[in-house]
Amino acid sequence: MPKYAALLRGVMPTNCRMADLKAALEQAGFTDVKTVISSGNAVFSARRSSEKAIAKKCEAAMTKVMGRSFMTIVRSIDDLQSLLDRDYFSGERLPANAKRNVTFLAEPPKAK
């Protein structure tokens, strides 16, 4: 079964308990659910489906279990690993301690 990451927006320790998020995702039928600190991100296994369909399923489960949901972006672990392997910053001269930030969008931008 493929592994996915759910990236939730607007989550902070005061508005989402990770135990509740884990319970919601498990109740939705996802397995091997692990939350990542209090970031609102989670990884889990699920039957192969579109990332958009999985995100909607996550949001519906949060609403049902937690009484609220957060915008969710889903990416497969394979796709995330592919991004790391490409090392988009390799051509840049960055200090050794530089942090790299990546932003994920729910939909492709309409304009270039």
C-alpha positions as a Python dict, from the first residue, in 0.01 Angstrom:
ca = {
    (1, 'M'): (0, 0, 0),
    (2, 'P'): (143, 342, -92),
    (3, 'K'): (248, 591, 174),
    (4, 'Y'): (133, 951, 172),
    (5, 'A'): (200, 1272, 362),
    (6, 'A'): (-85, 1504, 457),
    (7, 'L'): (26, 1864, 497),
    (8, 'L'): (-231, 2061, 693),
    (9, 'R'): (-242, 2439, 683),
    (10, 'G'): (-315, 2662, 981),
    (11, 'V'): (-244, 2401, 1249),
    (12, 'M'): (-86, 2495, 1579),
    (13, 'P'): (-80, 2328, 1921),
    (14, 'T'): (-372, 2539, 2041),
    (15, 'N'): (-617, 2438, 1767),
    (16, 'C'): (-538, 2075, 1684),
    (17, 'R'): (-431, 1791, 1910),
    (18, 'M'): (-218, 1541, 1721),
    (19, 'A'): (-388, 1249, 1898),
    (20, 'D'): (-722, 1371, 1759),
    (21, 'L'): (-577, 1410, 1411),
    (22, 'K'): (-435, 1058, 1428),
    (23, 'A'): (-771, 921, 1542),
    (24, 'A'): (-951, 1101, 1258),
    (25, 'L'): (-716, 963, 993),
    (26, 'E'): (-741, 612, 1135),
    (27, 'Q'): (-1119, 633, 1141),
    (28, 'A'): (-1104, 732, 772),
    (29, 'G'): (-939, 396, 705),
    (30, 'F'): (-578, 504, 673),
    (31, 'T'): (-318, 278, 835),
    (32, 'D'): (29, 326, 988),
    (33, 'V'): (-73, 682, 1081),
    (34, 'K'): (200, 890, 1242),
    (35, 'T'): (176, 1260, 1318),
    (36, 'V'): (481, 1483, 1296),
    (37, 'I'): (532, 1680, 1619),
    (38, 'S'): (260, 1945, 1646),
    (39, 'S'): (301, 2062, 1287),
    (40, 'G'): (-29, 1927, 1158),
    (41, 'N'): (154, 1699, 919),
    (42, 'A'): (93, 1325, 914),
    (43, 'V'): (214, 1025, 719),
    (44, 'F'): (7, 715, 655),
    (45, 'S'): (-61, 427, 421),
    (46, 'A'): (-369, 427, 200),
    (47, 'R'): (-509, 255, -103),
    (48, 'R'): (-386, 413, -423),
    (49, 'S'): (-605, 710, -516),
    (50, 'S'): (-564, 1064, -639),
    (51, 'E'): (-398, 1298, -393),
    (52, 'K'): (-697, 1530, -421),
    (53, 'A'): (-939, 1249, -326),
    (54, 'I'): (-724, 1151, -28),
    (55, 'A'): (-710, 1516, 87),
    (56, 'K'): (-1090, 1541, 73),
    (57, 'K'): (-1117, 1218, 271),
    (58, 'C'): (-878, 1359, 534),
    (59, 'E'): (-1077, 1682, 562),
    (60, 'A'): (-1408, 1497, 594),
    (61, 'A'): (-1264, 1272, 865),
    (62, 'M'): (-1134, 1572, 1060),
    (63, 'T'): (-1475, 1738, 1045),
    (64, 'K'): (-1645, 1420, 1164),
    (65, 'V'): (-1404, 1339, 1447),
    (66, 'M'): (-1271, 1680, 1549),
    (67, 'G'): (-1558, 1909, 1455),
    (68, 'R'): (-1333, 2111, 1224),
    (69, 'S'): (-1093, 2058, 940),
    (70, 'F'): (-786, 2222, 797),
    (71, 'M'): (-691, 2272, 434),
    (72, 'T'): (-501, 1958, 343),
    (73, 'I'): (-244, 1899, 71),
    (74, 'V'): (-149, 1536, 9),
    (75, 'R'): (167, 1414, -162),
    (76, 'S'): (294, 1061, -200),
    (77, 'I'): (611, 975, -11),
    (78, 'D'): (761, 862, -343),
    (79, 'D'): (699, 1208, -493),
    (80, 'L'): (850, 1378, -188),
    (81, 'Q'): (1157, 1153, -207),
    (82, 'S'): (1188, 1238, -576),
    (83, 'L'): (1199, 1609, -487),
    (84, 'L'): (1477, 1546, -237),
    (85, 'D'): (1670, 1334, -486),
    (86, 'R'): (1655, 1611, -750),
    (87, 'D'): (1825, 1857, -512),
    (88, 'Y'): (1699, 2172, -682),
    (89, 'F'): (1941, 2382, -481),
    (90, 'S'): (2257, 2197, -587),
    (91, 'G'): (2351, 2468, -838),
    (92, 'E'): (2331, 2743, -579),
    (93, 'R'): (2612, 2861, -356),
    (94, 'L'): (2453, 2833, -15),
    (95, 'P'): (2616, 2840, 327),
    (96, 'A'): (2638, 2496, 488),
    (97, 'N'): (2385, 2598, 753),
    (98, 'A'): (2133, 2744, 503),
    (99, 'K'): (1777, 2624, 533),
    (100, 'R'): (1579, 2530, 227),
    (101, 'N'): (1207, 2605, 222),
    (102, 'V'): (960, 2444, -11),
    (103, 'T'): (597, 2545, -49),
    (104, 'F'): (334, 2304, -175),
    (105, 'L'): (28, 2430, -357),
    (106, 'A'): (-306, 2252, -370),
    (107, 'E'): (-349, 2338, -740),
    (108, 'P'): (-102, 2436, -1010),
    (109, 'P'): (-81, 2815, -1049),
    (110, 'K'): (-297, 2958, -1329),
    (111, 'A'): (-25, 3203, -1441),
    (112, 'K'): (347, 3155, -1483),
}
